[in-house]
């Protein structure tokens, strides 16, 4: 018969063997929620990601431990991220060749320190829970692809302003607000899928490269002065719902330079709507756009 001490030793050894087996089989390791097809395409183009799991905010620098001269084209971060973590990312600039950031399984948490304090007093930015803050990736000039946290709820004014190499952004379901100029200056960003959770769209938030966009029916508020240089806008509200946009102008201005003279052209975008509601949209937007039936409805 086994004595208690022998049983205790046996149990301890069994647990050690089990833990080793799990480790060898990869069980317990972090697995990204990114789908396999997307993962495969990114790995083929940028190589395997460097994966960092954060048990608490402010530890990205110590966990990553990269040195000058090393390459880091693809970074994946999971866990809680605070101001110190984004401040560290903003020191990268052209270092490490960072082009892809996957934050799908990360969570932005509030903190007291600033992630950006190198501009002026108004740019002293601290993190807020589940909010992509203004100029949050200001130091990442080479960033091409960004996968935002799945639990994100808001994108603040100028969040990605001027990221001119950025050509793809994954915006998760759950985002309710996009602030003014959020994607302005992202000249390589030619398309953006807005989530069905979206409720507020600020003043001219989109990149100049985006010529077509579908605005979800959940949106309750558009900037009175329009959403930017969009040529084709798709909407699907009923006549009763579209009345809330009666004071919104979707018209925008294009400047043409002739020598020292600057000429303004007022551009009316094309608004694609359900065929039976064309008259209601014409009344609501009062000539600030051309209203046509959505071809997908026909």
Coordinates of C-alpha atoms in Angstrom, one line a residue:
X1 CA 0.0 0.0 0.0
X2 CA 1.3 3.5 -0.9
X3 CA 1.9 5.8 2.0
X4 CA 0.7 9.5 1.8
X5 CA 4.2 10.7 1.2
X6 CA 4.7 8.3 -1.6
X7 CA 1.4 9.2 -3.2
X8 CA 2.3 12.9 -2.9
X9 CA 5.6 12.3 -4.7
X10 CA 3.9 10.2 -7.4
X11 CA 1.3 12.9 -8.0
X12 CA 4.0 15.6 -8.3
X13 CA 6.0 13.5 -10.8
X14 CA 2.8 12.8 -12.8
X15 CA 2.0 16.5 -13.0
X16 CA 5.6 17.3 -14.2
X17 CA 5.4 14.7 -16.9
X18 CA 1.9 15.9 -18.0
X19 CA 3.1 19.5 -18.2
X20 CA 6.1 18.5 -20.3
X21 CA 3.9 16.5 -22.6
X22 CA 1.6 19.5 -23.1
X23 CA 4.5 21.8 -23.8
X24 CA 6.0 19.4 -26.4
X25 CA 2.6 19.1 -28.1
X26 CA 2.1 22.8 -28.2
X27 CA -0.9 22.7 -25.9
X28 CA -1.3 25.8 -23.8
X29 CA 0.5 27.9 -26.3
X30 CA -1.2 31.1 -27.5
X31 CA -3.1 30.7 -30.8
X32 CA -4.2 33.7 -32.8
X33 CA -7.8 34.2 -33.6
X34 CA -6.8 35.3 -37.1
X35 CA -8.2 33.1 -39.8
X36 CA -5.8 30.6 -41.5
X37 CA -6.2 32.1 -45.0
X38 CA -5.2 35.6 -43.8
X39 CA -2.5 34.2 -41.7
X40 CA -1.0 32.3 -44.6
X41 CA -1.0 35.2 -46.9
X42 CA 0.7 37.5 -44.3
X43 CA 3.4 34.9 -43.5
X44 CA 4.1 34.3 -47.2
X45 CA 4.6 38.1 -47.7
X46 CA 6.2 39.1 -44.4
X47 CA 7.4 35.9 -42.7
X48 CA 6.4 34.4 -39.4
X49 CA 5.2 36.9 -36.8
X50 CA 7.0 37.6 -33.6
X51 CA 4.4 36.9 -30.9
X52 CA 4.3 38.6 -27.6
X53 CA 1.8 37.8 -24.8
X54 CA 1.3 40.5 -22.2
X55 CA 0.0 39.5 -18.7
X56 CA -0.1 43.1 -17.7
X57 CA 0.2 46.5 -19.5
X58 CA 3.5 48.3 -19.8
X59 CA 5.6 45.1 -20.4
X60 CA 5.9 45.1 -24.2
X61 CA 9.5 46.5 -24.2
X62 CA 10.8 44.0 -21.7
X63 CA 9.0 41.1 -23.3
X64 CA 10.0 41.9 -26.8
X65 CA 13.6 42.8 -26.1
X66 CA 14.6 43.7 -29.7
X67 CA 17.9 45.4 -30.5
X68 CA 19.1 47.7 -33.3
X69 CA 19.8 45.9 -36.6
X70 CA 17.2 43.2 -36.0
X71 CA 14.3 42.8 -38.4
X72 CA 10.7 42.8 -37.2
X73 CA 8.3 43.0 -40.1
X74 CA 5.4 41.3 -38.5
X75 CA 4.4 41.8 -34.8
X76 CA 1.5 40.1 -33.0
X77 CA 0.6 41.2 -29.5
X78 CA -2.0 39.6 -27.2
X79 CA -3.1 40.7 -23.7
X80 CA -3.4 44.1 -22.1
X81 CA -1.7 47.1 -23.7
X82 CA -1.3 50.5 -22.0
X83 CA 0.3 53.8 -22.7
X84 CA 3.8 52.6 -22.1
X85 CA 3.4 49.9 -24.7
X86 CA 2.2 52.3 -27.4
X87 CA 4.9 54.8 -26.4
X88 CA 7.5 52.1 -27.0
X89 CA 6.0 51.2 -30.4
X90 CA 6.2 54.9 -31.3
X91 CA 10.0 54.8 -30.8
X92 CA 10.3 52.3 -33.7
X93 CA 10.0 54.8 -36.6
X94 CA 11.9 53.1 -39.4
X95 CA 13.6 50.7 -37.0
X96 CA 13.1 46.9 -37.3
X97 CA 11.2 47.3 -40.6
X98 CA 7.8 46.9 -38.8
X99 CA 5.1 46.6 -41.4
X100 CA 2.3 44.5 -39.9
X101 CA 0.8 44.7 -36.4
X102 CA -1.8 42.2 -35.3
X103 CA -3.7 43.4 -32.2
X104 CA -6.8 41.2 -32.7
X105 CA -6.4 39.6 -29.3
X106 CA -5.0 42.6 -27.5
X107 CA -7.0 44.9 -25.2
X108 CA -6.3 48.6 -24.8
X109 CA -6.5 49.7 -21.2
X110 CA -6.7 53.1 -19.5
X111 CA -3.6 54.5 -17.9
X112 CA -2.1 57.6 -16.4
X113 CA 1.1 57.9 -18.4
X114 CA 1.2 59.3 -21.9
X115 CA 1.9 57.3 -25.1
X116 CA 2.5 60.5 -27.0
X117 CA 4.1 63.7 -25.6
X118 CA 6.5 64.9 -28.3
X119 CA 4.3 67.5 -30.1
X120 CA 2.5 70.1 -27.9
X121 CA 0.4 70.2 -24.8
X122 CA -2.7 69.1 -26.7
X123 CA -0.9 66.0 -27.9
X124 CA -0.2 64.7 -24.4
X125 CA -2.3 61.5 -25.0
X126 CA -3.2 58.8 -22.5
X127 CA -4.9 55.5 -23.2
X128 CA -8.6 54.8 -22.6
X129 CA -10.3 51.5 -22.3
X130 CA -11.0 49.9 -25.7
X131 CA -10.3 53.2 -27.6
X132 CA -7.8 53.7 -30.4
X133 CA -6.4 57.1 -29.4
X134 CA -5.3 60.1 -31.5
X135 CA -1.9 59.5 -33.2
X136 CA -1.5 56.2 -31.4
X137 CA 0.9 54.9 -34.1
X138 CA 2.5 58.2 -34.8
X139 CA 6.1 56.7 -34.9
X140 CA 5.3 53.8 -37.3
X141 CA 6.0 55.4 -40.7
X142 CA 6.4 52.1 -42.5
X143 CA 3.3 50.4 -41.2
X144 CA 1.3 48.7 -44.0
X145 CA -1.3 46.5 -42.3
X146 CA -3.1 46.9 -39.0
X147 CA -5.5 44.5 -37.3
X148 CA -7.3 46.4 -34.6
X149 CA -8.4 44.7 -31.3
X150 CA -11.6 42.8 -31.5
X151 CA -13.0 44.5 -28.4
X152 CA -12.4 48.1 -29.7
X153 CA -15.3 50.5 -29.4
X154 CA -14.1 53.8 -30.6
X155 CA -11.5 55.3 -33.0
X156 CA -10.6 58.9 -31.9
X157 CA -9.9 61.9 -34.0
X158 CA -6.7 61.6 -36.2
X159 CA -6.0 58.1 -34.8
X160 CA -4.1 57.0 -37.9
X161 CA -3.6 60.4 -39.4
X162 CA -0.7 60.5 -42.0
X163 CA 0.2 56.7 -42.0
X164 CA 0.9 57.1 -45.7
X165 CA 2.1 53.5 -46.2
X166 CA -0.9 51.9 -44.6
X167 CA -2.9 49.9 -47.2
X168 CA -5.1 47.7 -45.0
X169 CA -7.0 48.2 -41.7
X170 CA -9.2 45.5 -40.1
X171 CA -12.0 47.2 -38.2
X172 CA -13.9 44.8 -35.8
X173 CA -17.5 44.6 -35.1
X174 CA -18.2 46.6 -31.9
X175 CA -16.7 49.9 -33.1
X176 CA -19.4 52.5 -32.6
X177 CA -17.6 55.8 -33.4
X178 CA -15.0 57.0 -35.9
X179 CA -13.7 60.5 -35.2
X180 CA -12.6 63.4 -37.4
X181 CA -9.7 62.8 -39.7
X182 CA -9.3 59.3 -38.3
X183 CA -7.7 57.9 -41.5
X184 CA -6.9 61.1 -43.2
X185 CA -3.5 61.1 -45.0
X186 CA -3.5 57.3 -45.4
X187 CA -2.9 57.7 -49.1
X188 CA -2.4 54.0 -49.8
X189 CA -5.7 53.0 -48.0
X190 CA -8.1 52.5 -50.9
X191 CA -10.9 50.5 -49.2
X192 CA -12.4 50.2 -45.7
X193 CA -15.2 47.9 -44.5
X194 CA -17.2 49.6 -41.8
X195 CA -18.7 47.4 -39.1
X196 CA -22.5 47.1 -38.6
X197 CA -22.1 48.4 -35.0
X198 CA -21.0 51.9 -36.2
X199 CA -23.2 54.7 -35.0
X200 CA -21.2 58.0 -35.4
X201 CA -19.0 59.1 -38.3
X202 CA -17.0 62.3 -37.8
X203 CA -15.8 65.0 -40.1
X204 CA -13.9 63.7 -43.2
X205 CA -12.4 60.7 -41.4
X206 CA -11.5 58.7 -44.5
X207 CA -8.4 58.4 -46.6
X208 CA -8.3 60.4 -49.9
X209 CA -7.7 57.0 -51.6
X210 CA -11.1 55.6 -50.6
X211 CA -13.5 56.4 -53.4
X212 CA -16.3 54.1 -52.5
X213 CA -17.8 53.2 -49.1
X214 CA -20.9 51.5 -47.7
X215 CA -22.4 53.2 -44.6
X216 CA -24.1 50.8 -42.2
X217 CA -27.7 51.3 -41.4
X218 CA -26.8 51.5 -37.7
X219 CA -25.2 55.0 -38.2
X220 CA -27.2 57.7 -36.4
X221 CA -24.9 60.7 -36.9
X222 CA -22.9 62.0 -39.8
X223 CA -20.8 65.2 -39.8
X224 CA -22.8 68.2 -41.1
X225 CA -20.0 69.0 -43.4
X226 CA -19.6 65.6 -45.0
X227 CA -17.4 62.6 -44.7
X228 CA -14.7 63.3 -47.2
X229 CA -13.7 62.9 -50.8
X230 CA -15.9 59.9 -51.5
X231 CA -17.2 59.5 -55.0
X232 CA -19.7 56.6 -54.4
X233 CA -21.6 56.2 -51.2
X234 CA -24.0 53.3 -50.4
X235 CA -26.9 53.7 -48.0
X236 CA -30.0 51.6 -47.3
X237 CA -32.2 53.5 -44.8
X238 CA -36.0 53.7 -45.1
X239 CA -37.5 57.2 -45.8
X240 CA -38.3 57.6 -42.0
X241 CA -34.7 56.8 -41.0
X242 CA -33.0 59.0 -43.6
X243 CA -34.8 62.1 -42.3
X244 CA -32.1 62.4 -39.6
X245 CA -29.6 63.4 -42.3
X246 CA -31.5 66.4 -43.6
X247 CA -28.9 68.9 -42.5
X248 CA -25.9 66.9 -43.8
X249 CA -24.1 67.9 -47.0
X250 CA -22.1 65.2 -48.8
X251 CA -20.6 67.6 -51.3
X252 CA -16.9 68.2 -51.2
X253 CA -14.4 70.5 -52.8
X254 CA -11.6 69.7 -55.2
X255 CA -8.9 72.3 -55.8
X256 CA -7.3 72.8 -59.2
X257 CA -4.2 74.9 -59.6
X258 CA -3.7 77.0 -62.7
X259 CA -0.4 78.9 -62.2
X260 CA -0.8 81.0 -59.1
X261 CA -4.5 80.7 -59.2
X262 CA -6.4 78.1 -57.2
X263 CA -9.8 77.1 -58.6
X264 CA -12.5 75.3 -56.4
X265 CA -14.7 72.6 -57.9
X266 CA -17.7 71.5 -55.9
X267 CA -18.1 67.7 -56.3
X268 CA -21.4 66.0 -55.8
X269 CA -20.8 62.3 -54.9
X270 CA -23.2 59.6 -56.2
X271 CA -25.4 58.2 -53.5
X272 CA -26.6 54.6 -54.2
X273 CA -29.9 53.8 -52.4
X274 CA -32.8 51.3 -52.5
X275 CA -34.7 52.1 -55.7
X276 CA -38.1 52.7 -54.0
X277 CA -36.6 55.3 -51.7
X278 CA -34.9 57.6 -54.2
X279 CA -37.3 60.5 -53.7
X280 CA -36.8 60.4 -49.9
X281 CA -33.0 60.6 -50.3
X282 CA -33.2 63.4 -52.7
X283 CA -35.3 65.4 -50.3
X284 CA -33.1 64.5 -47.3
X285 CA -29.8 65.5 -48.9
X286 CA -31.2 68.4 -50.9
X287 CA -29.0 68.3 -54.0
X288 CA -25.6 67.8 -52.3
X289 CA -25.2 64.5 -54.2
X290 CA -26.6 62.5 -57.2
X291 CA -29.0 59.9 -56.0
X292 CA -29.3 56.6 -58.0
X293 CA -30.7 53.1 -57.5
X294 CA -28.2 50.7 -56.0
X295 CA -27.3 48.2 -58.7
X296 CA -27.2 45.4 -56.1
X297 CA -30.9 46.0 -55.4
X298 CA -31.9 45.4 -59.1

